[in-house]
Amino acid sequence: MHPNIMVVEDEEALSEMLRYNLEAEGYEVEVVERGDDAEIRLRETVPDLLLLDWMLPGLSGIELCRRVRLRSETENLPIIMLTARSEEAERVRGLSTGADDFVVKPFSVPELMARIKATLRRTNPNKISSRIICGDIELDKEMHRAHRNGREVRLGPTEYKLLEFLMSAPGRVFSREQLLDGVWGNDNYVDERTVDVHIGRLRRSITRGKEKDPIRTVRGSGYSLNDKFV
Ligand code: CA
């Protein structure tokens, strides 16, 4: 169910950076380096979104965009153009050629991710969901809200992030170090004991009455969200 994104970009450093960030957001990514190769590939498979560089070897991004729009299989394919050119005239030309959006290099990664999400939501609302469900726990990633059995669970920001992180891979055991990296990021001032404290708070918030504790402590390893807890 992950949306597929085809990245057509000849600068390897940039395409790898895009791949890394897109995969981290849960997209499936295919990178093609040349415009003409991308045209061939698009006859074999149609992604959910095309991230297209303007200047490409083989066939320019703008020409590829025009050709993609002429084929019935890809006429509605969402396209975001990437370009180093910031002139307004070029922007208009890009949009009139049929791109859905236009991002000028150098761009900020969070902004590009937001534009991709917005474009997908507009064009393919069922593919992009801000909800994750595991057992009787449901997260709304957009609203940063958690529900269990239909009741809202009030969580502090850290507990919320911890739960979201665990729910990203139910059943998988995360070490305290992995949880620190994933939830606290580069904050050097927290030690592994902090993880235990927040896991304890999360447990108390998420478990009421006879509800089962969804978090498993794996001795010597770390924590895991049970994939079968209800
Ligand atoms: Ca280029």
XYZ file of N, CA and C and ligand atoms in Angstrom:
691
model
N 0.826 -1.215 0.000
C 0.000 0.000 0.000
C 0.861 1.267 0.000
N 2.186 1.104 0.025
C 3.027 2.304 0.035
C 3.023 2.959 -1.335
N 2.847 4.282 -1.381
C 2.901 4.950 -2.690
C 4.285 4.805 -3.318
N 4.282 4.600 -4.629
C 5.537 4.501 -5.382
C 5.915 5.853 -5.938
N 7.171 6.207 -5.786
C 7.638 7.461 -6.373
C 8.805 7.163 -7.293
N 8.713 7.628 -8.534
C 9.849 7.514 -9.442
C 10.585 8.849 -9.425
N 11.888 8.763 -9.106
C 12.717 9.957 -9.063
C 13.575 9.957 -10.323
N 13.463 10.991 -11.138
C 14.310 11.091 -12.331
C 15.273 12.235 -12.092
N 16.497 11.865 -11.821
C 17.499 12.863 -11.387
C 18.874 12.306 -11.720
N 19.715 13.101 -12.389
C 21.036 12.605 -12.802
C 22.135 12.897 -11.786
N 21.872 13.770 -10.820
C 22.889 14.024 -9.794
C 22.748 12.967 -8.710
N 23.762 12.119 -8.622
C 23.634 10.963 -7.742
C 23.487 11.355 -6.272
N 24.250 12.361 -5.856
C 24.182 12.764 -4.443
C 22.753 13.187 -4.087
N 22.125 13.893 -5.011
C 20.759 14.369 -4.768
C 19.750 13.221 -4.814
N 19.902 12.341 -5.801
C 18.925 11.250 -5.900
C 19.035 10.310 -4.703
N 20.249 10.118 -4.196
C 20.410 9.249 -3.019
C 19.817 9.904 -1.772
N 20.005 11.218 -1.671
C 19.427 11.946 -0.546
C 17.892 11.858 -0.607
N 17.358 11.996 -1.818
C 15.902 11.904 -1.989
C 15.417 10.501 -1.656
N 16.149 9.500 -2.145
C 15.744 8.122 -1.868
C 15.697 7.878 -0.361
N 16.753 8.309 0.313
C 16.844 8.096 1.763
C 15.658 8.723 2.488
N 15.380 9.979 2.143
C 14.302 10.690 2.846
C 12.929 10.162 2.484
N 12.732 9.801 1.235
C 11.430 9.282 0.813
C 11.174 7.912 1.441
N 12.207 7.078 1.466
C 12.027 5.753 2.070
C 11.729 5.874 3.557
N 12.375 6.869 4.185
C 12.112 7.090 5.616
C 10.661 7.506 5.854
N 10.035 8.114 4.839
C 8.627 8.518 4.947
C 7.680 7.389 4.537
N 8.256 6.246 4.166
C 7.419 5.092 3.839
C 7.085 4.929 2.366
N 7.720 5.699 1.500
C 7.462 5.541 0.071
C 8.358 4.467 -0.517
N 7.885 3.869 -1.602
C 8.774 3.011 -2.384
C 9.368 3.863 -3.478
N 10.673 3.714 -3.677
C 11.379 4.657 -4.545
C 12.115 3.925 -5.655
N 11.980 4.454 -6.862
C 12.801 3.981 -7.972
C 13.511 5.201 -8.538
N 14.826 5.096 -8.697
C 15.587 6.218 -9.251
C 15.993 5.892 -10.676
N 15.746 6.816 -11.589
C 16.191 6.694 -12.980
C 17.027 7.930 -13.268
N 18.161 7.740 -13.953
C 19.069 8.870 -14.119
C 18.860 9.680 -15.391
N 18.298 9.020 -16.414
C 18.188 9.715 -17.709
C 16.718 9.906 -18.096
N 16.468 10.995 -18.786
C 15.108 11.288 -19.233
C 14.581 10.239 -20.200
N 15.435 9.823 -21.157
C 14.968 8.830 -22.142
C 14.716 7.469 -21.481
N 15.564 7.110 -20.499
C 15.328 5.846 -19.776
C 14.026 5.905 -18.987
N 13.748 7.071 -18.422
C 12.514 7.224 -17.639
C 11.296 7.062 -18.545
N 11.386 7.577 -19.771
C 10.252 7.450 -20.689
C 9.972 5.968 -20.979
N 11.038 5.201 -21.177
C 10.887 3.759 -21.431
C 10.304 3.072 -20.203
N 10.846 3.413 -19.046
C 10.410 2.778 -17.798
C 8.929 3.071 -17.521
N 8.501 4.268 -17.857
C 7.102 4.657 -17.615
C 6.128 3.908 -18.525
N 6.644 3.269 -19.559
C 5.777 2.430 -20.402
C 5.579 1.059 -19.746
N 6.499 0.728 -18.838
C 6.409 -0.572 -18.149
C 5.645 -0.467 -16.832
N 5.849 0.641 -16.145
C 5.219 0.792 -14.837
C 4.845 2.245 -14.604
N 3.700 2.466 -13.994
C 3.275 3.842 -13.704
C 3.313 4.043 -12.189
N 4.196 4.924 -11.725
C 4.272 5.157 -10.270
C 3.086 5.998 -9.807
N 3.025 6.259 -8.506
C 1.964 7.119 -7.977
C 2.331 8.593 -8.117
N 3.629 8.840 -8.252
C 4.078 10.226 -8.416
C 5.444 10.231 -9.089
N 5.660 11.227 -9.920
C 6.936 11.378 -10.614
C 7.616 12.641 -10.105
N 8.835 12.455 -9.592
C 9.645 13.589 -9.152
C 10.692 13.782 -10.234
N 10.588 14.876 -10.947
C 11.287 14.993 -12.218
C 12.209 16.200 -12.247
N 13.490 15.934 -12.470
C 14.447 17.025 -12.611
C 14.258 17.672 -13.984
N 14.539 18.944 -14.043
C 14.364 19.686 -15.297
C 15.486 19.345 -16.291
N 16.744 19.479 -15.822
C 17.896 19.250 -16.695
C 18.348 17.807 -16.563
N 18.153 17.046 -17.643
C 18.498 15.625 -17.604
C 19.200 15.229 -18.884
N 20.082 14.255 -18.816
C 20.645 13.729 -20.063
C 19.604 12.881 -20.799
N 19.728 12.818 -22.113
C 18.841 11.958 -22.905
C 17.569 12.640 -23.368
N 16.845 13.194 -22.399
C 15.586 13.869 -22.706
C 15.319 14.820 -21.544
N 15.013 16.081 -21.833
C 14.835 17.035 -20.735
C 13.577 16.698 -19.931
N 13.590 17.134 -18.688
C 12.439 16.892 -17.829
C 11.171 17.498 -18.402
N 11.314 18.658 -18.992
C 10.157 19.369 -19.516
C 9.555 18.608 -20.707
N 10.428 18.056 -21.551
C 9.944 17.295 -22.710
C 9.328 15.971 -22.247
N 9.960 15.353 -21.250
C 9.398 14.109 -20.716
C 8.006 14.377 -20.133
N 7.894 15.480 -19.414
C 6.616 15.866 -18.816
C 5.546 16.006 -19.907
N 5.897 16.672 -20.987
C 4.954 16.877 -22.098
C 4.524 15.529 -22.684
N 5.485 14.637 -22.889
C 5.182 13.329 -23.493
C 4.329 12.458 -22.563
N 4.643 12.559 -21.254
C 3.878 11.785 -20.271
C 2.402 12.185 -20.319
N 2.153 13.477 -20.482
C 0.778 13.981 -20.512
C 0.029 13.554 -21.778
N 0.774 13.235 -22.831
C 0.131 12.849 -24.096
C -0.356 11.400 -24.091
N 0.207 10.591 -23.217
C -0.200 9.179 -23.188
C -1.354 8.995 -22.209
N -2.346 8.235 -22.606
C -3.526 8.110 -21.748
C -3.183 7.410 -20.422
N -2.205 6.481 -20.459
C -1.857 5.753 -19.229
C -1.253 6.676 -18.176
N -0.648 7.763 -18.618
C 0.061 8.628 -17.664
C -0.451 10.065 -17.679
N -1.567 10.294 -18.362
C -1.998 11.705 -18.488
C -2.326 12.329 -17.130
N -2.740 11.490 -16.148
C -3.069 12.042 -14.830
C -1.992 11.792 -13.777
N -0.848 11.275 -14.218
C 0.232 10.992 -13.262
C 0.694 12.292 -12.587
N 0.654 12.337 -11.246
C 1.130 13.558 -10.580
C 2.629 13.774 -10.803
N 2.990 14.979 -11.181
C 4.396 15.290 -11.466
C 4.828 16.511 -10.664
N 5.945 16.358 -9.953
C 6.577 17.516 -9.310
C 7.910 17.737 -10.001
N 8.101 18.916 -10.550
C 9.350 19.233 -11.246
C 10.348 19.831 -10.262
N 11.608 19.414 -10.420
C 12.694 19.999 -9.631
C 13.535 20.824 -10.591
N 13.895 22.003 -10.192
C 14.735 22.776 -11.082
C 15.631 23.737 -10.341
N 16.768 24.032 -10.956
C 17.677 25.019 -10.395
C 17.265 26.415 -10.861
N 16.394 26.475 -11.844
C 16.006 27.782 -12.379
C 14.856 28.353 -11.568
N 15.032 29.583 -11.166
C 13.989 30.141 -10.318
C 13.155 31.203 -11.034
N 13.523 31.494 -12.272
C 12.789 32.557 -12.977
C 11.299 32.227 -13.103
N 10.518 33.245 -12.925
C 9.072 33.085 -12.971
C 8.602 32.514 -14.310
N 9.239 32.949 -15.403
C 8.818 32.489 -16.734
C 9.004 30.973 -16.865
N 10.097 30.476 -16.290
C 10.364 29.043 -16.363
C 9.342 28.278 -15.537
N 8.991 28.872 -14.417
C 8.004 28.246 -13.547
C 6.666 28.103 -14.280
N 6.282 29.169 -14.937
C 5.029 29.150 -15.684
C 5.103 28.108 -16.806
N 6.265 28.050 -17.464
C 6.428 27.094 -18.546
C 6.322 25.666 -18.012
N 6.930 25.458 -16.851
C 6.864 24.129 -16.244
C 5.436 23.732 -15.931
N 4.698 24.649 -15.359
C 3.321 24.339 -14.981
C 2.436 24.179 -16.212
N 2.685 25.000 -17.237
C 1.832 24.899 -18.418
C 2.143 23.621 -19.200
N 3.306 23.043 -18.973
C 3.627 21.779 -19.626
C 2.915 20.620 -18.917
N 2.381 20.879 -17.765
C 1.565 19.859 -17.119
C 2.080 19.371 -15.787
N 3.125 20.013 -15.248
C 3.577 19.604 -13.913
C 2.547 20.059 -12.882
N 2.346 19.263 -11.838
C 1.384 19.622 -10.801
C 1.981 20.610 -9.820
N 3.290 20.511 -9.653
C 3.951 21.422 -8.726
C 5.387 21.595 -9.187
N 6.054 22.515 -8.562
C 7.328 22.981 -9.039
C 8.176 23.317 -7.831
N 9.341 22.692 -7.684
C 10.175 22.956 -6.513
C 11.551 23.411 -6.983
N 11.991 24.537 -6.462
C 13.249 25.129 -6.904
C 14.401 24.657 -6.021
N 15.479 24.203 -6.672
C 16.684 23.798 -5.939
C 17.482 25.035 -5.547
N 18.157 25.082 -4.423
C 18.109 24.044 -3.389
C 16.819 24.166 -2.574
N 16.217 23.021 -2.290
C 14.941 23.044 -1.585
C 15.136 22.475 -0.182
N 14.214 22.750 0.693
C 14.286 22.132 2.016
C 13.558 20.793 1.936
N 14.159 19.783 2.537
C 13.574 18.439 2.470
C 12.167 18.390 3.080
N 11.960 18.974 4.287
C 10.596 18.924 4.836
C 9.569 19.582 3.910
N 9.974 20.665 3.239
C 9.025 21.327 2.342
C 8.691 20.427 1.155
N 9.722 19.790 0.586
C 9.465 18.884 -0.538
C 8.553 17.739 -0.104
N 8.819 17.182 1.089
C 7.997 16.070 1.587
C 6.536 16.521 1.749
N 6.366 17.748 2.247
C 5.009 18.269 2.436
C 4.308 18.443 1.089
N 5.044 18.904 0.084
C 4.451 19.100 -1.250
C 4.083 17.759 -1.881
N 4.958 16.770 -1.689
C 4.669 15.433 -2.231
C 3.389 14.898 -1.600
N 3.313 15.036 -0.287
C 2.152 14.530 0.426
C 0.882 15.251 -0.031
N 0.994 16.566 -0.168
C -0.172 17.355 -0.590
C -0.609 16.956 -2.001
N 0.365 16.759 -2.875
C 0.033 16.382 -4.255
C -0.608 15.000 -4.286
N -0.061 14.062 -3.527
C -0.637 12.714 -3.497
C -2.037 12.733 -2.891
N -2.210 13.540 -1.869
C -3.510 13.583 -1.207
C -4.576 14.127 -2.162
N -4.164 15.109 -2.949
C -5.076 15.714 -3.915
C -5.430 14.721 -5.023
N -4.418 13.982 -5.478
C -4.615 13.155 -6.663
C -4.982 11.721 -6.324
N -4.635 11.284 -5.140
C -4.797 9.873 -4.800
C -5.089 9.723 -3.319
N -6.239 10.241 -2.873
C -6.480 10.342 -1.430
C -6.451 9.020 -0.678
N -6.744 7.913 -1.350
C -6.777 6.640 -0.616
C -5.398 6.074 -0.323
N -4.418 6.498 -1.126
C -3.087 5.915 -0.962
C -2.349 6.477 0.239
N -2.677 7.710 0.557
C -1.912 8.340 1.604
C -2.782 8.464 2.850
N -2.378 7.797 3.876
C -3.201 7.804 5.074
C -2.379 8.301 6.241
N -3.009 9.107 7.070
C -2.275 9.611 8.221
C -2.578 8.750 9.451
N -3.303 7.633 9.252
C -3.641 6.785 10.386
C -2.830 5.496 10.392
N -2.388 5.095 11.566
C -1.831 3.754 11.709
C -2.642 3.035 12.787
N -2.936 1.790 12.505
C -3.728 1.005 13.444
C -2.955 -0.248 13.803
N -2.937 -0.553 15.084
C -2.338 -1.803 15.534
C -3.213 -2.321 16.663
N -3.829 -3.479 16.456
C -4.758 -4.002 17.446
C -5.869 -3.004 17.684
N -6.068 -2.629 18.973
C -7.127 -1.664 19.274
C -6.569 -0.250 19.456
N -5.306 -0.063 19.066
C -4.698 1.268 19.178
C -4.670 1.927 17.800
N -5.093 3.174 17.760
C -5.119 3.895 16.504
C -4.422 5.239 16.688
N -3.528 5.551 15.739
C -2.826 6.836 15.795
C -3.241 7.688 14.617
N -3.473 8.958 14.884
C -3.668 9.915 13.807
C -2.400 10.766 13.774
N -1.561 10.504 12.756
C -0.248 11.136 12.726
C -0.323 12.629 12.436
N -1.409 13.008 11.779
C -1.551 14.423 11.471
C -1.945 15.220 12.720
N -2.869 14.659 13.473
C -3.362 15.359 14.665
C -2.526 15.042 15.906
N -1.596 14.084 15.781
C -0.801 13.628 16.926
C -1.707 13.145 18.052
N -2.690 12.329 17.688
C -3.614 11.820 18.698
C -3.613 10.312 18.679
N -3.807 9.761 19.864
C -3.879 8.307 19.977
C -5.211 7.908 20.587
N -5.773 6.817 20.081
C -6.998 6.270 20.657
C -6.786 4.794 20.957
N -7.375 4.351 22.051
C -7.408 2.919 22.295
C -8.841 2.531 22.599
N -9.327 1.503 21.899
C -10.719 1.080 22.078
C -11.687 2.245 21.929
N -11.316 3.195 21.092
C -12.209 4.317 20.840
C -12.047 5.493 21.801
N -11.390 5.279 22.941
C -11.211 6.419 23.858
C -9.887 7.110 23.546
N -9.868 8.406 23.744
C -8.635 9.125 23.484
C -7.633 8.881 24.603
N -6.391 8.622 24.213
C -5.323 8.425 25.190
C -4.479 9.682 25.188
N -4.412 10.323 26.336
C -3.616 11.550 26.412
C -2.155 11.191 26.647
N -1.305 11.678 25.732
C 0.114 11.356 25.805
C 0.937 12.626 25.703
N 2.053 12.642 26.431
C 3.011 13.724 26.249
C 3.680 13.551 24.892
N 4.333 14.599 24.392
C 4.944 14.521 23.056
C 5.953 13.374 22.906
N 6.723 13.120 23.945
C 7.718 12.048 23.854
C 7.042 10.676 23.830
N 6.012 10.516 24.686
C 5.300 9.227 24.709
C 4.610 8.990 23.361
N 4.061 10.079 22.795
C 3.418 9.938 21.485
C 4.433 9.442 20.445
N 5.594 10.093 20.410
C 6.620 9.718 19.422
C 7.096 8.289 19.623
N 7.217 7.928 20.892
C 7.642 6.575 21.233
C 6.621 5.553 20.716
N 5.350 5.845 20.946
C 4.303 4.936 20.489
C 4.282 4.856 18.961
N 4.406 5.999 18.312
C 4.413 6.008 16.843
C 5.594 5.193 16.314
N 6.734 5.356 16.954
C 7.930 4.625 16.530
C 7.723 3.116 16.695
N 7.212 2.712 17.849
C 6.973 1.278 18.078
C 5.927 0.735 17.103
N 4.902 1.554 16.813
C 3.827 1.097 15.923
C 4.278 1.027 14.470
N 5.401 1.659 14.148
C 5.880 1.604 12.766
C 6.343 0.192 12.417
N 6.658 -0.607 13.431
C 7.099 -1.975 13.157
C 6.659 -2.893 14.294
N 5.356 -3.231 14.342
C 4.874 -4.091 15.430
C 5.610 -5.434 15.429
N 5.943 -5.891 16.615
C 6.612 -7.182 16.720
C 8.127 -7.072 16.705
N 8.621 -5.977 16.173
C 10.062 -5.830 16.106
C 10.607 -5.352 17.448
N 11.739 -5.911 17.852
C 12.349 -5.506 19.113
C 13.341 -4.375 18.843
N 13.127 -3.260 19.530
C 14.042 -2.129 19.399
C 14.913 -2.047 20.644
N 16.209 -1.848 20.451
C 17.088 -1.640 21.598
C 16.845 -0.229 22.122
N 17.282 0.019 23.346
C 17.135 1.363 23.905
C 17.872 2.376 23.039
N 19.007 1.959 22.500
C 19.783 2.855 21.657
C 18.997 3.222 20.385
N 18.347 2.222 19.791
C 17.547 2.501 18.589
C 16.373 3.424 18.909
N 15.785 3.212 20.085
C 14.670 4.078 20.472
C 15.155 5.506 20.723
N 16.324 5.629 21.343
C 16.889 6.965 21.559
C 17.126 7.676 20.229
N 17.722 6.937 19.279
C 17.994 7.525 17.963
C 16.706 7.930 17.260
N 15.728 7.021 17.311
C 14.499 7.237 16.553
C 13.577 8.280 17.168
N 13.574 8.375 18.484
C 12.595 9.238 19.152
C 13.217 10.549 19.630
N 14.412 10.463 20.181
C 15.040 11.666 20.716
C 15.997 12.314 19.710
N 16.377 11.539 18.677
C 17.270 12.080 17.654
C 18.651 12.343 18.206
N 19.175 13.518 17.915
C 20.571 13.784 18.230
C 20.793 14.444 19.586
N 19.791 14.381 20.442
C 19.959 14.986 21.756
C 20.901 14.131 22.604
N 22.085 14.657 22.863
C 23.108 13.865 23.553
C 22.915 13.791 25.056
N 21.970 14.569 25.569
C 21.859 14.663 27.016
C 20.977 13.589 27.631
N 20.376 12.757 26.808
C 19.535 11.717 27.395
C 20.282 10.387 27.391
N 20.110 9.648 28.470
C 20.743 8.336 28.504
C 19.663 7.248 28.392
N 20.113 6.012 28.353
C 19.189 4.919 28.049
C 18.134 4.706 29.135
N 18.452 5.151 30.324
C 17.508 5.065 31.433
C 16.234 5.875 31.130
N 16.427 6.978 30.403
C 15.300 7.835 30.020
C 14.257 7.049 29.236
N 14.731 6.134 28.403
C 13.812 5.322 27.603
C 12.880 4.547 28.534
N 13.460 3.950 29.585
C 12.650 3.158 30.521
C 11.583 4.019 31.199
N 11.989 5.243 31.555
C 11.046 6.145 32.226
C 9.857 6.446 31.316
N 10.149 6.763 30.064
C 9.063 7.124 29.142
C 8.231 5.912 28.716
N 8.869 4.761 28.628
C 8.105 3.531 28.343
C 7.113 3.302 29.487
N 7.576 3.533 30.728
C 6.710 3.362 31.894
C 5.503 4.297 31.833
N 5.747 5.549 31.461
C 4.652 6.525 31.352
C 3.696 6.139 30.238
N 4.270 5.712 29.113
C 3.434 5.317 27.981
C 2.532 4.146 28.371
N 3.127 3.175 29.065
C 2.351 2.006 29.511
C 1.182 2.406 30.393
N 1.468 3.304 31.335
C 0.405 3.719 32.263
C -0.705 4.459 31.530
N -0.330 5.263 30.521
C -1.360 6.018 29.805
C -2.196 5.127 28.892
N -1.554 4.150 28.289
C -2.223 3.397 27.237
C -3.035 2.217 27.788
N -2.745 1.838 29.040
C -3.405 0.658 29.583
C -4.337 1.027 30.733
N -5.601 0.737 30.541
C -6.615 1.025 31.567
C -7.304 -0.261 31.962
N -7.624 -0.379 33.248
C -8.427 -1.508 33.710
C -7.866 -2.839 33.268
N -8.691 -3.588 32.536
C -8.278 -4.937 32.155
C -7.576 -4.989 30.809
N -7.325 -3.839 30.213
C -6.641 -3.845 28.919
C -5.241 -4.428 29.068
N -4.851 -5.175 28.036
C -3.517 -5.787 28.094
C -2.439 -4.755 27.789
N -1.295 -4.942 28.441
C -0.143 -4.085 28.167
C 0.396 -4.454 26.781
N 0.360 -3.514 25.836
C 0.788 -3.853 24.479
C 2.311 -3.867 24.304
N 3.019 -3.359 25.324
C 4.482 -3.253 25.169
C 5.177 -4.399 25.897
N 6.042 -5.028 25.176
C 6.763 -6.165 25.727
C 8.183 -5.723 26.071
N 8.627 -6.057 27.275
C 10.022 -5.811 27.637
C 10.819 -7.058 27.283
N 11.839 -6.881 26.470
C 12.657 -8.027 26.093
C 13.970 -7.923 26.858
N 14.103 -8.802 27.831
C 15.242 -8.727 28.748
C 16.577 -8.721 27.992
N 17.382 -7.736 28.305
C 18.698 -7.660 27.682
C 18.680 -7.058 26.288
N 17.475 -6.829 25.724
C 17.429 -6.303 24.356
C 16.760 -4.939 24.269
N 15.523 -4.870 24.746
C 14.831 -3.590 24.625
C 13.336 -3.771 24.699
N 12.618 -3.101 23.799
C 11.158 -3.103 23.849
C 10.569 -3.392 22.480
N 9.333 -3.885 22.545
C 8.649 -4.211 21.313
C 7.153 -3.981 21.526
N 6.467 -3.611 20.457
C 5.022 -3.533 20.540
C 4.476 -4.881 20.075
N 3.722 -5.522 20.937
C 3.174 -6.829 20.541
C 2.270 -6.673 19.343
N 2.427 -7.545 18.353
C 1.524 -7.431 17.219
C 0.225 -8.213 17.480
N 0.234 -9.048 18.513
C -1.021 -9.747 18.855
C -1.296 -9.526 20.334
N -1.911 -8.407 20.638
C -2.151 -8.161 22.057
C -3.626 -8.056 22.384
N -4.487 -8.203 21.363
C -5.914 -8.160 21.700
C -6.575 -9.461 21.279
Ca 19.988 17.554 -13.469
